[in-house]
Amino acid sequence: MKNWHPLPGALYSFVVATPGTILLEGSRPRTSQISRLFMNPVRVFEARTVTDVAALFVEIEEAVQRGNFAAGFFAYECGGCFEPTAGLRPGHGNDLLAWLGIYEHCYRFDHHTGTFLDAVPTALAAAPGASKLAGPALSFGLDEREYSSRIAQIHEWIGAGDVYQLNFTFPVYLETDEKPAALYARLVSAQPVDYGAFLYCQKGRHLLCLSPELFFRLEDENGKRRITAQPM
């Protein structure tokens, strides 16, 4: 792709100021072609327990059949809906496990031409650009001793043949005076990816995601359904 245009800077501020808005962005120059913006959901569904999750997929199927779009998020703990024996930790208190918006329209931005393909969201022109402040202060959920101990335990499990692969993660906390739009813009600049997401699904809560992997994509080819997965 010879010509590649990033999203308008005001779009991030627009997401922050517009509840129910979801941006699915491809930010890798010359490889990402289409980004998608969803706004003004006609219906919203929430799940706070694992038993509520299955019903959301029924809503997704019905929305797609009506010609609508479904966009939102599923937390990691939703895995208990598909594999009850996985032993996942429960969510915290009354936190959302999933949030799903049903939308009548998807605004597609073509990075090749630098324009929206269908229509330009009218409210976008009034959104200010993202301001920048100092970087966040980071802290880690494990200290060095705890980290080393857990890595040693993983080595023991592998050596014993109990597991052959394990994804080891731990929380990283940050405090910042940056607005979500500015923080997301800085993250995208530092790490462009094909599958970024910026969500404003609850008052006071924004989700920022930068992923290099495609979980899965469904496509119809010659009457057959094709499933594509591109893990890291």
PDB file of C-alpha atoms in Angstrom:
ATOM      1  CA  MET A   1       0.000   0.000   0.000  1.00  0.00           C
ATOM      2  CA  LYS A   2       1.865   3.072  -1.262  1.00  0.00           C
ATOM      3  CA  ASN A   3      -0.290   5.732   0.383  1.00  0.00           C
ATOM      4  CA  TRP A   4      -1.388   5.205   3.974  1.00  0.00           C
ATOM      5  CA  HIS A   5      -3.293   7.688   6.138  1.00  0.00           C
ATOM      6  CA  PRO A   6      -3.795   7.471   9.930  1.00  0.00           C
ATOM      7  CA  LEU A   7      -7.148   8.130  11.554  1.00  0.00           C
ATOM      8  CA  PRO A   8      -8.054  11.784  12.235  1.00  0.00           C
ATOM      9  CA  GLY A   9      -6.622  12.750  15.623  1.00  0.00           C
ATOM     10  CA  ALA A  10      -9.984  14.123  16.758  1.00  0.00           C
ATOM     11  CA  LEU A  11     -11.541  10.668  16.493  1.00  0.00           C
ATOM     12  CA  TYR A  12     -10.010   9.507  19.786  1.00  0.00           C
ATOM     13  CA  SER A  13     -11.440  12.505  21.643  1.00  0.00           C
ATOM     14  CA  PHE A  14     -14.770  11.792  19.985  1.00  0.00           C
ATOM     15  CA  VAL A  15     -14.788   8.272  21.450  1.00  0.00           C
ATOM     16  CA  VAL A  16     -14.042   9.609  24.942  1.00  0.00           C
ATOM     17  CA  ALA A  17     -16.917  12.087  24.755  1.00  0.00           C
ATOM     18  CA  THR A  18     -19.500   9.726  23.245  1.00  0.00           C
ATOM     19  CA  PRO A  19     -20.826   6.890  25.474  1.00  0.00           C
ATOM     20  CA  GLY A  20     -21.525   3.632  23.689  1.00  0.00           C
ATOM     21  CA  THR A  21     -18.887   4.309  21.031  1.00  0.00           C
ATOM     22  CA  ILE A  22     -16.447   1.644  19.854  1.00  0.00           C
ATOM     23  CA  LEU A  23     -13.437   2.131  17.595  1.00  0.00           C
ATOM     24  CA  LEU A  24     -11.801  -0.919  16.011  1.00  0.00           C
ATOM     25  CA  GLU A  25      -8.569   0.377  14.523  1.00  0.00           C
ATOM     26  CA  GLY A  26      -5.863  -1.021  12.327  1.00  0.00           C
ATOM     27  CA  SER A  27      -2.864   1.249  12.888  1.00  0.00           C
ATOM     28  CA  ARG A  28       0.019  -0.521  11.125  1.00  0.00           C
ATOM     29  CA  PRO A  29       1.195   1.661   8.232  1.00  0.00           C
ATOM     30  CA  ARG A  30       0.949   0.014   4.806  1.00  0.00           C
ATOM     31  CA  THR A  31      -0.716  -3.158   6.170  1.00  0.00           C
ATOM     32  CA  SER A  32      -3.898  -2.059   7.971  1.00  0.00           C
ATOM     33  CA  GLN A  33      -6.504  -0.957   5.430  1.00  0.00           C
ATOM     34  CA  ILE A  34      -9.869  -0.485   7.199  1.00  0.00           C
ATOM     35  CA  SER A  35     -10.799   0.839  10.657  1.00  0.00           C
ATOM     36  CA  ARG A  36     -14.383   0.711  11.945  1.00  0.00           C
ATOM     37  CA  LEU A  37     -16.373   3.081  14.159  1.00  0.00           C
ATOM     38  CA  PHE A  38     -19.634   2.178  15.906  1.00  0.00           C
ATOM     39  CA  MET A  39     -21.734   4.813  17.680  1.00  0.00           C
ATOM     40  CA  ASN A  40     -25.253   5.347  19.028  1.00  0.00           C
ATOM     41  CA  PRO A  41     -26.204   1.750  19.915  1.00  0.00           C
ATOM     42  CA  VAL A  42     -29.896   0.948  19.521  1.00  0.00           C
ATOM     43  CA  ARG A  43     -29.644  -1.681  22.262  1.00  0.00           C
ATOM     44  CA  VAL A  44     -27.086  -2.525  24.945  1.00  0.00           C
ATOM     45  CA  PHE A  45     -26.601  -5.864  26.691  1.00  0.00           C
ATOM     46  CA  GLU A  46     -24.494  -6.547  29.786  1.00  0.00           C
ATOM     47  CA  ALA A  47     -23.382  -9.724  31.542  1.00  0.00           C
ATOM     48  CA  ARG A  48     -22.175  -9.748  35.130  1.00  0.00           C
ATOM     49  CA  THR A  49     -22.181 -13.502  35.739  1.00  0.00           C
ATOM     50  CA  VAL A  50     -20.967 -16.424  33.648  1.00  0.00           C
ATOM     51  CA  THR A  51     -24.532 -17.705  33.330  1.00  0.00           C
ATOM     52  CA  ASP A  52     -25.517 -14.443  31.587  1.00  0.00           C
ATOM     53  CA  VAL A  53     -22.872 -14.782  28.867  1.00  0.00           C
ATOM     54  CA  ALA A  54     -24.476 -17.474  26.686  1.00  0.00           C
ATOM     55  CA  ALA A  55     -27.575 -15.341  26.060  1.00  0.00           C
ATOM     56  CA  LEU A  56     -25.418 -12.616  24.479  1.00  0.00           C
ATOM     57  CA  PHE A  57     -24.526 -14.879  21.563  1.00  0.00           C
ATOM     58  CA  VAL A  58     -28.207 -15.330  20.797  1.00  0.00           C
ATOM     59  CA  GLU A  59     -28.528 -11.538  20.638  1.00  0.00           C
ATOM     60  CA  ILE A  60     -25.484 -11.320  18.330  1.00  0.00           C
ATOM     61  CA  GLU A  61     -26.928 -13.856  15.885  1.00  0.00           C
ATOM     62  CA  GLU A  62     -30.316 -12.146  15.818  1.00  0.00           C
ATOM     63  CA  ALA A  63     -28.756  -8.702  15.313  1.00  0.00           C
ATOM     64  CA  VAL A  64     -26.623  -9.887  12.399  1.00  0.00           C
ATOM     65  CA  GLN A  65     -29.625 -11.573  10.779  1.00  0.00           C
ATOM     66  CA  ARG A  66     -31.493  -8.241  10.953  1.00  0.00           C
ATOM     67  CA  GLY A  67     -28.595  -6.533   9.161  1.00  0.00           C
ATOM     68  CA  ASN A  68     -27.289  -4.810  12.294  1.00  0.00           C
ATOM     69  CA  PHE A  69     -23.807  -4.888  13.789  1.00  0.00           C
ATOM     70  CA  ALA A  70     -22.753  -6.170  17.215  1.00  0.00           C
ATOM     71  CA  ALA A  71     -19.617  -4.834  18.928  1.00  0.00           C
ATOM     72  CA  GLY A  72     -18.340  -4.930  22.488  1.00  0.00           C
ATOM     73  CA  PHE A  73     -16.051  -6.919  24.751  1.00  0.00           C
ATOM     74  CA  PHE A  74     -15.875 -10.201  26.653  1.00  0.00           C
ATOM     75  CA  ALA A  75     -13.645 -10.369  29.719  1.00  0.00           C
ATOM     76  CA  TYR A  76     -11.188 -13.204  30.228  1.00  0.00           C
ATOM     77  CA  GLU A  77     -13.393 -14.649  32.976  1.00  0.00           C
ATOM     78  CA  CYS A  78     -16.086 -15.372  30.372  1.00  0.00           C
ATOM     79  CA  GLY A  79     -14.065 -18.477  29.539  1.00  0.00           C
ATOM     80  CA  GLY A  80     -15.904 -20.232  32.347  1.00  0.00           C
ATOM     81  CA  CYS A  81     -19.018 -20.181  30.144  1.00  0.00           C
ATOM     82  CA  PHE A  82     -17.301 -22.381  27.549  1.00  0.00           C
ATOM     83  CA  GLU A  83     -15.113 -24.504  29.815  1.00  0.00           C
ATOM     84  CA  PRO A  84     -16.591 -24.728  33.349  1.00  0.00           C
ATOM     85  CA  THR A  85     -13.732 -26.970  34.528  1.00  0.00           C
ATOM     86  CA  ALA A  86     -11.054 -24.386  33.647  1.00  0.00           C
ATOM     87  CA  GLY A  87     -11.018 -23.054  37.212  1.00  0.00           C
ATOM     88  CA  LEU A  88     -10.889 -19.397  36.192  1.00  0.00           C
ATOM     89  CA  ARG A  89     -10.952 -16.806  38.934  1.00  0.00           C
ATOM     90  CA  PRO A  90     -14.321 -15.049  39.292  1.00  0.00           C
ATOM     91  CA  GLY A  91     -14.697 -11.388  38.404  1.00  0.00           C
ATOM     92  CA  HIS A  92     -14.388  -8.631  40.973  1.00  0.00           C
ATOM     93  CA  GLY A  93     -17.675  -7.842  42.695  1.00  0.00           C
ATOM     94  CA  ASN A  94     -20.242  -6.472  40.282  1.00  0.00           C
ATOM     95  CA  ASP A  95     -17.806  -5.850  37.432  1.00  0.00           C
ATOM     96  CA  LEU A  96     -18.982  -6.411  33.884  1.00  0.00           C
ATOM     97  CA  LEU A  97     -17.918  -9.690  32.302  1.00  0.00           C
ATOM     98  CA  ALA A  98     -19.257  -8.607  28.917  1.00  0.00           C
ATOM     99  CA  TRP A  99     -20.748  -5.545  27.248  1.00  0.00           C
ATOM    100  CA  LEU A 100     -22.372  -5.618  23.836  1.00  0.00           C
ATOM    101  CA  GLY A 101     -23.867  -2.833  21.727  1.00  0.00           C
ATOM    102  CA  ILE A 102     -26.170  -3.365  18.742  1.00  0.00           C
ATOM    103  CA  TYR A 103     -25.608  -0.798  15.990  1.00  0.00           C
ATOM    104  CA  GLU A 104     -27.467   0.061  12.813  1.00  0.00           C
ATOM    105  CA  HIS A 105     -24.415   1.466  11.046  1.00  0.00           C
ATOM    106  CA  CYS A 106     -20.679   0.899  10.786  1.00  0.00           C
ATOM    107  CA  TYR A 107     -18.504   3.846   9.733  1.00  0.00           C
ATOM    108  CA  ARG A 108     -15.518   2.499   7.772  1.00  0.00           C
ATOM    109  CA  PHE A 109     -12.333   4.527   7.403  1.00  0.00           C
ATOM    110  CA  ASP A 110     -10.136   3.617   4.439  1.00  0.00           C
ATOM    111  CA  HIS A 111      -6.466   4.168   5.332  1.00  0.00           C
ATOM    112  CA  HIS A 112      -5.551   3.997   1.636  1.00  0.00           C
ATOM    113  CA  THR A 113      -7.654   7.019   0.648  1.00  0.00           C
ATOM    114  CA  GLY A 114      -7.747   8.739   4.064  1.00  0.00           C
ATOM    115  CA  THR A 115     -11.541   9.042   3.968  1.00  0.00           C
ATOM    116  CA  PHE A 116     -14.654   7.413   5.378  1.00  0.00           C
ATOM    117  CA  LEU A 117     -16.193   5.090   2.804  1.00  0.00           C
ATOM    118  CA  ASP A 118     -19.855   5.413   3.779  1.00  0.00           C
ATOM    119  CA  ALA A 119     -20.420   8.728   5.567  1.00  0.00           C
ATOM    120  CA  VAL A 120     -18.492  10.985   7.922  1.00  0.00           C
ATOM    121  CA  PRO A 121     -19.903  11.078  11.488  1.00  0.00           C
ATOM    122  CA  THR A 122     -21.263  14.619  11.757  1.00  0.00           C
ATOM    123  CA  ALA A 123     -20.217  15.038  15.390  1.00  0.00           C
ATOM    124  CA  LEU A 124     -16.597  14.176  14.568  1.00  0.00           C
ATOM    125  CA  ALA A 125     -15.775  17.626  13.225  1.00  0.00           C
ATOM    126  CA  ALA A 126     -16.475  19.241  16.611  1.00  0.00           C
ATOM    127  CA  ALA A 127     -14.217  16.884  18.588  1.00  0.00           C
ATOM    128  CA  PRO A 128     -10.894  18.405  19.783  1.00  0.00           C
ATOM    129  CA  GLY A 129      -7.574  16.718  19.264  1.00  0.00           C
ATOM    130  CA  ALA A 130      -5.980  14.630  22.013  1.00  0.00           C
ATOM    131  CA  SER A 131      -3.786  16.602  24.424  1.00  0.00           C
ATOM    132  CA  LYS A 132      -0.544  15.116  25.721  1.00  0.00           C
ATOM    133  CA  LEU A 133       0.780  15.024  29.280  1.00  0.00           C
ATOM    134  CA  ALA A 134       3.637  13.284  31.063  1.00  0.00           C
ATOM    135  CA  GLY A 135       3.771   9.503  30.922  1.00  0.00           C
ATOM    136  CA  PRO A 136       2.113   7.272  33.536  1.00  0.00           C
ATOM    137  CA  ALA A 137       3.695   5.918  36.728  1.00  0.00           C
ATOM    138  CA  LEU A 138       3.824   2.118  36.618  1.00  0.00           C
ATOM    139  CA  SER A 139       3.741  -0.476  39.385  1.00  0.00           C
ATOM    140  CA  PHE A 140       3.717  -4.254  39.126  1.00  0.00           C
ATOM    141  CA  GLY A 141       1.489  -6.891  40.704  1.00  0.00           C
ATOM    142  CA  LEU A 142       4.533  -9.064  41.572  1.00  0.00           C
ATOM    143  CA  ASP A 143       7.867  -8.209  43.097  1.00  0.00           C
ATOM    144  CA  GLU A 144      11.097  -9.825  41.876  1.00  0.00           C
ATOM    145  CA  ARG A 145      10.996 -12.615  44.472  1.00  0.00           C
ATOM    146  CA  GLU A 146       7.406 -13.581  43.633  1.00  0.00           C
ATOM    147  CA  TYR A 147       8.153 -13.452  39.926  1.00  0.00           C
ATOM    148  CA  SER A 148      11.209 -15.725  40.242  1.00  0.00           C
ATOM    149  CA  SER A 149       9.287 -18.177  42.436  1.00  0.00           C
ATOM    150  CA  ARG A 150       6.467 -18.534  39.937  1.00  0.00           C
ATOM    151  CA  ILE A 151       8.826 -18.955  36.995  1.00  0.00           C
ATOM    152  CA  ALA A 152      10.605 -21.716  38.915  1.00  0.00           C
ATOM    153  CA  GLN A 153       7.254 -23.419  39.536  1.00  0.00           C
ATOM    154  CA  ILE A 154       6.451 -23.269  35.821  1.00  0.00           C
ATOM    155  CA  HIS A 155       9.795 -24.916  35.025  1.00  0.00           C
ATOM    156  CA  GLU A 156       8.952 -27.715  37.454  1.00  0.00           C
ATOM    157  CA  TRP A 157       5.559 -28.304  35.825  1.00  0.00           C
ATOM    158  CA  ILE A 158       7.135 -28.444  32.362  1.00  0.00           C
ATOM    159  CA  GLY A 159       9.904 -30.756  33.569  1.00  0.00           C
ATOM    160  CA  ALA A 160       7.342 -33.077  35.167  1.00  0.00           C
ATOM    161  CA  GLY A 161       5.265 -33.185  31.989  1.00  0.00           C
ATOM    162  CA  ASP A 162       2.239 -31.616  33.656  1.00  0.00           C
ATOM    163  CA  VAL A 163       2.069 -28.857  31.008  1.00  0.00           C
ATOM    164  CA  TYR A 164       3.802 -28.201  27.708  1.00  0.00           C
ATOM    165  CA  GLN A 165       2.831 -24.537  27.347  1.00  0.00           C
ATOM    166  CA  LEU A 166       1.705 -21.902  29.830  1.00  0.00           C
ATOM    167  CA  ASN A 167       0.869 -18.229  29.416  1.00  0.00           C
ATOM    168  CA  PHE A 168       2.262 -16.434  32.458  1.00  0.00           C
ATOM    169  CA  THR A 169       0.791 -12.999  33.123  1.00  0.00           C
ATOM    170  CA  PHE A 170       0.527 -10.613  36.046  1.00  0.00           C
ATOM    171  CA  PRO A 171      -1.138  -7.235  36.619  1.00  0.00           C
ATOM    172  CA  VAL A 172       0.572  -3.967  35.800  1.00  0.00           C
ATOM    173  CA  TYR A 173      -0.996  -0.861  37.358  1.00  0.00           C
ATOM    174  CA  LEU A 174      -0.558   2.716  36.240  1.00  0.00           C
ATOM    175  CA  GLU A 175      -1.585   6.157  37.368  1.00  0.00           C
ATOM    176  CA  THR A 176      -1.727   9.027  34.918  1.00  0.00           C
ATOM    177  CA  ASP A 177      -3.278  12.439  34.443  1.00  0.00           C
ATOM    178  CA  GLU A 178      -3.582  11.776  30.724  1.00  0.00           C
ATOM    179  CA  LYS A 179      -7.033  11.641  29.217  1.00  0.00           C
ATOM    180  CA  PRO A 180      -7.930   8.248  27.709  1.00  0.00           C
ATOM    181  CA  ALA A 181      -7.765   9.712  24.174  1.00  0.00           C
ATOM    182  CA  ALA A 182      -4.208  10.989  24.665  1.00  0.00           C
ATOM    183  CA  LEU A 183      -3.059   7.750  26.278  1.00  0.00           C
ATOM    184  CA  TYR A 184      -4.521   5.644  23.484  1.00  0.00           C
ATOM    185  CA  ALA A 185      -2.973   7.886  20.836  1.00  0.00           C
ATOM    186  CA  ARG A 186       0.446   7.540  22.481  1.00  0.00           C
ATOM    187  CA  LEU A 187       0.141   3.756  22.745  1.00  0.00           C
ATOM    188  CA  VAL A 188      -0.897   3.441  19.093  1.00  0.00           C
ATOM    189  CA  SER A 189       2.043   5.598  18.052  1.00  0.00           C
ATOM    190  CA  ALA A 190       4.484   3.450  20.036  1.00  0.00           C
ATOM    191  CA  GLN A 191       2.997   0.097  19.009  1.00  0.00           C
ATOM    192  CA  PRO A 192       0.955   0.096  15.781  1.00  0.00           C
ATOM    193  CA  VAL A 193      -1.118  -3.075  15.434  1.00  0.00           C
ATOM    194  CA  ASP A 194      -3.731  -4.510  13.093  1.00  0.00           C
ATOM    195  CA  TYR A 195      -6.267  -5.085  15.874  1.00  0.00           C
ATOM    196  CA  GLY A 196      -6.569  -2.075  18.157  1.00  0.00           C
ATOM    197  CA  ALA A 197      -9.742  -1.171  20.039  1.00  0.00           C
ATOM    198  CA  PHE A 198     -10.885   1.877  21.986  1.00  0.00           C
ATOM    199  CA  LEU A 199     -14.217   1.499  23.804  1.00  0.00           C
ATOM    200  CA  TYR A 200     -16.386   3.795  25.893  1.00  0.00           C
ATOM    201  CA  CYS A 201     -18.985   1.370  27.231  1.00  0.00           C
ATOM    202  CA  GLN A 202     -19.614   2.683  30.764  1.00  0.00           C
ATOM    203  CA  LYS A 203     -19.460   6.072  32.408  1.00  0.00           C
ATOM    204  CA  GLY A 204     -15.951   6.544  33.767  1.00  0.00           C
ATOM    205  CA  ARG A 205     -14.627   3.378  32.114  1.00  0.00           C
ATOM    206  CA  HIS A 206     -12.707   3.157  28.858  1.00  0.00           C
ATOM    207  CA  LEU A 207     -11.056   0.073  27.393  1.00  0.00           C
ATOM    208  CA  LEU A 208      -7.790   0.445  25.462  1.00  0.00           C
ATOM    209  CA  CYS A 209      -6.527  -2.554  23.527  1.00  0.00           C
ATOM    210  CA  LEU A 210      -3.583  -3.074  21.174  1.00  0.00           C
ATOM    211  CA  SER A 211      -3.421  -6.630  19.861  1.00  0.00           C
ATOM    212  CA  PRO A 212      -1.218  -8.085  17.100  1.00  0.00           C
ATOM    213  CA  GLU A 213      -3.338 -11.231  16.762  1.00  0.00           C
ATOM    214  CA  LEU A 214      -6.629 -12.099  15.090  1.00  0.00           C
ATOM    215  CA  PHE A 215      -8.709 -14.267  17.412  1.00  0.00           C
ATOM    216  CA  PHE A 216     -10.909 -15.483  14.585  1.00  0.00           C
ATOM    217  CA  ARG A 217     -12.721 -14.204  11.483  1.00  0.00           C
ATOM    218  CA  LEU A 218     -15.775 -15.786   9.838  1.00  0.00           C
ATOM    219  CA  GLU A 219     -16.240 -15.465   6.086  1.00  0.00           C
ATOM    220  CA  ASP A 220     -18.575 -17.057   3.551  1.00  0.00           C
ATOM    221  CA  GLU A 221     -16.813 -18.420   0.475  1.00  0.00           C
ATOM    222  CA  ASN A 222     -18.812 -20.143  -2.254  1.00  0.00           C
ATOM    223  CA  GLY A 223     -21.547 -21.101   0.173  1.00  0.00           C
ATOM    224  CA  LYS A 224     -19.105 -22.429   2.763  1.00  0.00           C
ATOM    225  CA  ARG A 225     -18.139 -20.794   6.058  1.00  0.00           C
ATOM    226  CA  ARG A 226     -14.418 -20.138   6.441  1.00  0.00           C
ATOM    227  CA  ILE A 227     -12.845 -19.558   9.869  1.00  0.00           C
ATOM    228  CA  THR A 228      -9.454 -17.799  10.009  1.00  0.00           C
ATOM    229  CA  ALA A 229      -7.322 -17.546  13.168  1.00  0.00           C
ATOM    230  CA  GLN A 230      -3.958 -15.773  13.396  1.00  0.00           C
ATOM    231  CA  PRO A 231      -2.542 -16.161  16.919  1.00  0.00           C
ATOM    232  CA  MET A 232       0.725 -14.527  17.942  1.00  0.00           C
TER     233      MET A 232
END
